[in-house]
Short mmCIF file of C-alpha atoms in Angstrom, two decimals:
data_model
loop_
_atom_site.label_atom_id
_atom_site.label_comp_id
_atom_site.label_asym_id
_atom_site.label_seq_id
_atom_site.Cartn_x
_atom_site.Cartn_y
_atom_site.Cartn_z
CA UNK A 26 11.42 15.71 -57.67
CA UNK A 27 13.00 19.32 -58.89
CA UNK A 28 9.43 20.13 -60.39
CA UNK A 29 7.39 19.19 -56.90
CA UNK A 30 10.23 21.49 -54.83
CA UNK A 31 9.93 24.25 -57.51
CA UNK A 32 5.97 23.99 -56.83
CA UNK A 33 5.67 23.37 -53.85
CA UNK A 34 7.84 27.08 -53.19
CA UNK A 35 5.72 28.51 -55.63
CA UNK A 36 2.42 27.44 -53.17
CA UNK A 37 4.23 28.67 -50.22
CA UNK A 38 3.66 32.41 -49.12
CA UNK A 39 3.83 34.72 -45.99
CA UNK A 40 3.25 32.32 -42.85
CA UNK A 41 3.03 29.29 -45.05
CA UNK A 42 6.62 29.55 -45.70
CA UNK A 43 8.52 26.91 -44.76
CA UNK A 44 12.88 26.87 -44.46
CA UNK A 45 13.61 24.34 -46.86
CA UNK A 46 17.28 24.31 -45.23
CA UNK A 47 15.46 23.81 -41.45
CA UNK A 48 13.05 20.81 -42.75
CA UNK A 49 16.25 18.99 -44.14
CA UNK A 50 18.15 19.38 -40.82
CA UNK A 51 15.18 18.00 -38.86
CA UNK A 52 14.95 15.09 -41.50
CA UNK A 53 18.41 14.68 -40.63
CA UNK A 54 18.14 14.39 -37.22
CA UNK A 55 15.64 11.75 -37.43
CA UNK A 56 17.95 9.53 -39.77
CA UNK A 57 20.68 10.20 -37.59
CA UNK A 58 19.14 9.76 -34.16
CA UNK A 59 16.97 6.38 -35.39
CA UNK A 60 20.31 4.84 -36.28
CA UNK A 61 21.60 5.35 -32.55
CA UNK A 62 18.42 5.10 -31.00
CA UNK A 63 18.00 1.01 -32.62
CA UNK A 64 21.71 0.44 -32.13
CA UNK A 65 20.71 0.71 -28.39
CA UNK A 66 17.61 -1.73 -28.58
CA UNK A 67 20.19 -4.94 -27.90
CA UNK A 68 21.21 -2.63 -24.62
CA UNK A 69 19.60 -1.95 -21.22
CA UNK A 70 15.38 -1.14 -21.22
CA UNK A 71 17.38 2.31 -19.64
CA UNK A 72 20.08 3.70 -22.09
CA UNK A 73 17.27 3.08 -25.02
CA UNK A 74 14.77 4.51 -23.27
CA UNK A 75 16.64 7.72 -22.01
CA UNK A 76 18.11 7.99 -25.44
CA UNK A 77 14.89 8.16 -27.12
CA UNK A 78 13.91 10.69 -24.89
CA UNK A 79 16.90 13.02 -25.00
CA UNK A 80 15.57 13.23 -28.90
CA UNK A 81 12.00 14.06 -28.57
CA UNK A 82 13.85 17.25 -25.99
CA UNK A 83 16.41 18.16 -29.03
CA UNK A 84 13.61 17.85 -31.64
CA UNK A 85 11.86 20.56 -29.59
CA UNK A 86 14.36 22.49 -28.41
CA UNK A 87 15.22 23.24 -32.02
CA UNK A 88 11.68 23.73 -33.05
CA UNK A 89 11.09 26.48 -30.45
CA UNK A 90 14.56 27.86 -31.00
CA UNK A 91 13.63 28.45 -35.10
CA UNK A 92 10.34 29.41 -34.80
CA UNK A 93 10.68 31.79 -32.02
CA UNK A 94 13.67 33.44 -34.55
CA UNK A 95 11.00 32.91 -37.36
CA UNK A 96 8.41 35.15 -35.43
CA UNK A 97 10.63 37.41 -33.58
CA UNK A 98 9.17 36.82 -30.08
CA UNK A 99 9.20 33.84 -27.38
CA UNK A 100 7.35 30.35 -28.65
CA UNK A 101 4.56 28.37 -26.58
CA UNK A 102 4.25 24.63 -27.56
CA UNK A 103 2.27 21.42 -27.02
CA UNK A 104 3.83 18.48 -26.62
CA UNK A 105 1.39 15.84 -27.23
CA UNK A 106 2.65 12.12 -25.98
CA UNK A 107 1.87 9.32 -23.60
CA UNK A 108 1.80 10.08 -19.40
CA UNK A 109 4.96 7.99 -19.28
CA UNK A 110 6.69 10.44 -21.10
CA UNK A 111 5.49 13.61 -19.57
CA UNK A 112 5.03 12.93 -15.83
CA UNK A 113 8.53 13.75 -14.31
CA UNK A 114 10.04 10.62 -14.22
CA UNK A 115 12.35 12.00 -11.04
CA UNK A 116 9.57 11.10 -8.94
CA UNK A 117 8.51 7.71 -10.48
CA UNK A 118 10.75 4.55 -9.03
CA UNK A 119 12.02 3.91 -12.91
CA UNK A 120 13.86 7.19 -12.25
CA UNK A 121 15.13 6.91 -8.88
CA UNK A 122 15.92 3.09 -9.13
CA UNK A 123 16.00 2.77 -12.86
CA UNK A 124 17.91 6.17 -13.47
CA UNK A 125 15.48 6.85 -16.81
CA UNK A 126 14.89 10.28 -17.83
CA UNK A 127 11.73 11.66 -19.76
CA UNK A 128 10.85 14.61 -21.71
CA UNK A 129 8.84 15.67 -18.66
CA UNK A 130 11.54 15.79 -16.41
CA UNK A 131 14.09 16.97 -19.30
CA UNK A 132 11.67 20.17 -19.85
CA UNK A 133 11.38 21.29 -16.41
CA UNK A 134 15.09 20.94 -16.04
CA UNK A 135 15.80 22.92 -19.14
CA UNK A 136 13.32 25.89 -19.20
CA UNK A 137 12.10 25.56 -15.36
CA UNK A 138 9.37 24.30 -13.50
CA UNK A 139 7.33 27.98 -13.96
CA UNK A 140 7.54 27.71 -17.74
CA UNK A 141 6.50 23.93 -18.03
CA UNK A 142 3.42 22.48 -17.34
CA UNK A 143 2.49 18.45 -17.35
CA UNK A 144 -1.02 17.07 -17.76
CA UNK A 145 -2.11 13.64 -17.31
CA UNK A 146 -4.66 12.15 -18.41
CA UNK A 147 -6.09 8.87 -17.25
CA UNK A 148 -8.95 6.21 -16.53
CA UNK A 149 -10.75 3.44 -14.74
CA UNK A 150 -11.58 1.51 -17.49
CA UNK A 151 -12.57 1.17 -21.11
CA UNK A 152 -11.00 0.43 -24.31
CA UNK A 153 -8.12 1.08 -26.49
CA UNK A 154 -7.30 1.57 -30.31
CA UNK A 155 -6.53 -2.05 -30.62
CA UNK A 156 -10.07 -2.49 -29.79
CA UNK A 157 -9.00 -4.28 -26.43
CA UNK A 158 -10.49 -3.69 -23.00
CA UNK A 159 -9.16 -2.05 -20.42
CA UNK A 160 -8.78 -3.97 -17.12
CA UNK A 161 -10.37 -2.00 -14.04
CA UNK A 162 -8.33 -0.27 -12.23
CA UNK A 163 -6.65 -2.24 -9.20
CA UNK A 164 -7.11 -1.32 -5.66
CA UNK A 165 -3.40 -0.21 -4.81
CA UNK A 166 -2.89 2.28 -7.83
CA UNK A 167 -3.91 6.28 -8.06
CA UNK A 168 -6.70 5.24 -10.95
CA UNK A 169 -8.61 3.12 -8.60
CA UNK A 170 -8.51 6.37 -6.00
CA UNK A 171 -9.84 8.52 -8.57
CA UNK A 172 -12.59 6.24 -9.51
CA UNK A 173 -13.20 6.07 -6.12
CA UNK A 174 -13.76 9.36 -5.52
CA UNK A 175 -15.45 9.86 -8.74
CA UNK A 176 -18.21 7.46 -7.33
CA UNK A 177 -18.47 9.31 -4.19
CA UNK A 178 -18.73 12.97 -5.41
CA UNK A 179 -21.08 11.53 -8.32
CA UNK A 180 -18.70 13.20 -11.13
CA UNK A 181 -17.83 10.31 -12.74
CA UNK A 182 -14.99 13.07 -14.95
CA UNK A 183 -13.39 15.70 -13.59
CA UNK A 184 -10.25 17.66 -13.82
CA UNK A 185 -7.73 18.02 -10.95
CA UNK A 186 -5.41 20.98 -11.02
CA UNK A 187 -2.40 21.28 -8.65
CA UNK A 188 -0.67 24.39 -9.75
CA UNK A 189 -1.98 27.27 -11.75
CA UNK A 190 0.22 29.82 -13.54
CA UNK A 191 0.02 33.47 -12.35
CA UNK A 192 1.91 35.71 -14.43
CA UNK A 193 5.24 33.97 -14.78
CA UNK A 194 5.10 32.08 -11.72
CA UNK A 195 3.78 28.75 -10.99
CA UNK A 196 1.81 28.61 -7.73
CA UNK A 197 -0.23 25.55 -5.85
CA UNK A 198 -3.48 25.35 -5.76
CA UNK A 199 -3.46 23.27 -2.57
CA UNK A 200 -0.02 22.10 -1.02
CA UNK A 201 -1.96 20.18 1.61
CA UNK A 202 -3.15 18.23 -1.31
CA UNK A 203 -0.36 18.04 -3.47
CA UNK A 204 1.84 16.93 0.20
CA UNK A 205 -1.10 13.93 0.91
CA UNK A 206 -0.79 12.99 -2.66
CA UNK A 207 3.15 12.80 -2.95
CA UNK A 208 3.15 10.72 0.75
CA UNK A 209 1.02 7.63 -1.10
CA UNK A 210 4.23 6.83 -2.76
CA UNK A 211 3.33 3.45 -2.19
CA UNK A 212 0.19 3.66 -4.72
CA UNK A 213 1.25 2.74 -8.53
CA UNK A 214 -0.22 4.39 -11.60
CA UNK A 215 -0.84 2.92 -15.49
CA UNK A 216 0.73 3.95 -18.39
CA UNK A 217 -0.69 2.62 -21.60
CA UNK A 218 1.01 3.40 -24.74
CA UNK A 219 1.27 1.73 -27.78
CA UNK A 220 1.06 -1.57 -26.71
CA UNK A 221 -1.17 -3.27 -24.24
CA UNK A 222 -1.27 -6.21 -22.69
CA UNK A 223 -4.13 -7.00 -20.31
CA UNK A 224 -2.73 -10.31 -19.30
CA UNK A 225 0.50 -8.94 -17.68
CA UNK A 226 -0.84 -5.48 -17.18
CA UNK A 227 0.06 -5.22 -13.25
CA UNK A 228 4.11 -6.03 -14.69
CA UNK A 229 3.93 -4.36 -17.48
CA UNK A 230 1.71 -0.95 -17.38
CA UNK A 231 1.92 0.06 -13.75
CA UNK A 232 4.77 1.77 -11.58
CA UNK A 233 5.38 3.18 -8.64
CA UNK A 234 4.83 7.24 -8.41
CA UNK A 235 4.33 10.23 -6.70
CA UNK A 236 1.46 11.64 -8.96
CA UNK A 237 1.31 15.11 -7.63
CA UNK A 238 4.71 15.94 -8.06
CA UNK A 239 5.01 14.17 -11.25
CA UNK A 240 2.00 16.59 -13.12
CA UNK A 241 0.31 19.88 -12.68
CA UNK A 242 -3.03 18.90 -13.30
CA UNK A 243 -5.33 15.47 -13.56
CA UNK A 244 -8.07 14.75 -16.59
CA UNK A 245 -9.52 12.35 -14.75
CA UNK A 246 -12.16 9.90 -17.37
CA UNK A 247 -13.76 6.94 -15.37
CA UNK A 248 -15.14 5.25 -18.63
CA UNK A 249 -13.21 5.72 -22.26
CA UNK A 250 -13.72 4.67 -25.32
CA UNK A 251 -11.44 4.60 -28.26
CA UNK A 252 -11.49 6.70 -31.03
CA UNK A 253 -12.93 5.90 -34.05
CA UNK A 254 -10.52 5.94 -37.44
CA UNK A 255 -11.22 8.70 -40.40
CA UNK A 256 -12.18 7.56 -43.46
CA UNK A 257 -9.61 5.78 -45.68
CA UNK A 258 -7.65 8.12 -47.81
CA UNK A 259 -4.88 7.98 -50.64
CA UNK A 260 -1.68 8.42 -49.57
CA UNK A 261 -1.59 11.33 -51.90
CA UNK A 262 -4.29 12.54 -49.63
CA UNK A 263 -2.92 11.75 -46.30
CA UNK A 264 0.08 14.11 -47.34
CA UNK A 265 -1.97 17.28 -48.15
CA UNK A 266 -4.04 19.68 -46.21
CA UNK A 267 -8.04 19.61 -46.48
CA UNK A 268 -7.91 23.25 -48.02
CA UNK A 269 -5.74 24.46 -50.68
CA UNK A 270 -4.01 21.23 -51.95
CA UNK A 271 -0.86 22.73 -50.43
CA UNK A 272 1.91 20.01 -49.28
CA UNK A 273 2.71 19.35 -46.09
CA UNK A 274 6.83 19.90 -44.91
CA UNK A 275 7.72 16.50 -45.07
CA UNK A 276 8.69 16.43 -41.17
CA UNK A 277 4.69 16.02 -40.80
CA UNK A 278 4.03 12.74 -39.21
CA UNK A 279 0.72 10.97 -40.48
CA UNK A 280 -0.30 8.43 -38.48
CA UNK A 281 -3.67 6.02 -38.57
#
């Protein structure tokens, strides 16, 4: 182990460099946080599921916090993760009846609505990872609307913005539309994460939402199709980059 640190430092140079002290405190976050995160999992569907949440926020809060003093100047990120996570879940029913939080919601609360901005992206039908098929979209929900009006403009995928960013302001596109949106409270929406069960779907993947006010923009896809896997690897290979045989901090997450 004391030979792979000392060469792994020697690899490391300029912007490839890596605190050593920073990785360990994120490492033991995630110990830390997974032990009170499963202690929750014999609670209420809410104080494990705002819990979890509250994490992912922390995690990047203290990313952002050590890179931007890493770089000297303020840090953009991505935040990659399912719609359930990212729409604001203040204007879902789980969190005005369920009380649940997201990282979404968390963000906009914590930096403000002009510095965060929330994509979703969604679809009529197709399949998933788990090679399963995706039901059609049912006729009360926003993904049957879409593929409604996908069929009627004859652009089967299209992208639907709300707000755009002008310098450091966040302005509407269209508050007429983002208004007629946010009054068909009564339509549900999907979320599909890692599991999916077709046979339950309308119980267990949709929910009550105000779309508009929830995201920024739309990536509307009327047919998907799930991606295909890489190649199989070593694991010695799954845990270095494709150039330079340099580790990666061992906060990377590799994932099938």
């Amino acid at each position: 182990m004391i030979k792979r640190r000392v060469r792994f430092k020697k690899q490391l140079s300029g912007d490839d460099e890596i605190d050593e002290l920073f990785a360990a405190k994120m490492n033991a976050m995630v110990v830390k946080h997974s032990e009170e995160y499963y202690r929750t999992m014999i609670g209420t569907g809410t104080q494990n599921w705002n819990l979890r949440d509250l994490y992912m926020m922390q995690m990047l809060e203290a990313i952002i916090k050590y890179l931007g003093r890493q770089r000297g100047k303020p840090i953009k990120a991505i935040v990659w993760a399912h719609n359930s996570h990212v729409g604001d879940a203040r204007h879902t029913h789980k969190g005005e009846l369920q009380k649940k939080w997201n990282i979404g919601q968390l963000a906009r609360e914590r930096f403000g609505m002009d510095k965060i901005y929330n994509v979703r992206f969604t679809t009529h039908t197709g399949s998933d990872r788990e090679t399963k098929n995706v039901n059609l979209s049912r006729t009360e929900t926003y993904e049957h609307l879409f593929h409604t009006v996908s069929e009627e403009s004859s652009s089967l995928n299209f992208l639907l913005n709300f707000n755009y960013i002008e310098g450091e302001k966040k302005l509407p596109i269209s508050q007429e539309l983002i208004n007629e949106l946010a009054d068909k409270a009564r339509l549900k929406e999907r979320a599909i994460g890692v599991i999916y069960h077709p046979d339950t779907e309308l119980q267990s993947h949709y929910f009550y939402a105000k779309i508009s006010l929830q995201f920024d923009s739309i990536i509307y896809i009327d047919i998907t199709n799930s991606l295909k896997s890489l190649p199989d690897k070593t694991e010695d290979e799954l845990h270095r980059k494709t150039l330079g045989e340099k580790e990666l901090p061992e906060t990377f997450l590799v994932e099938e």
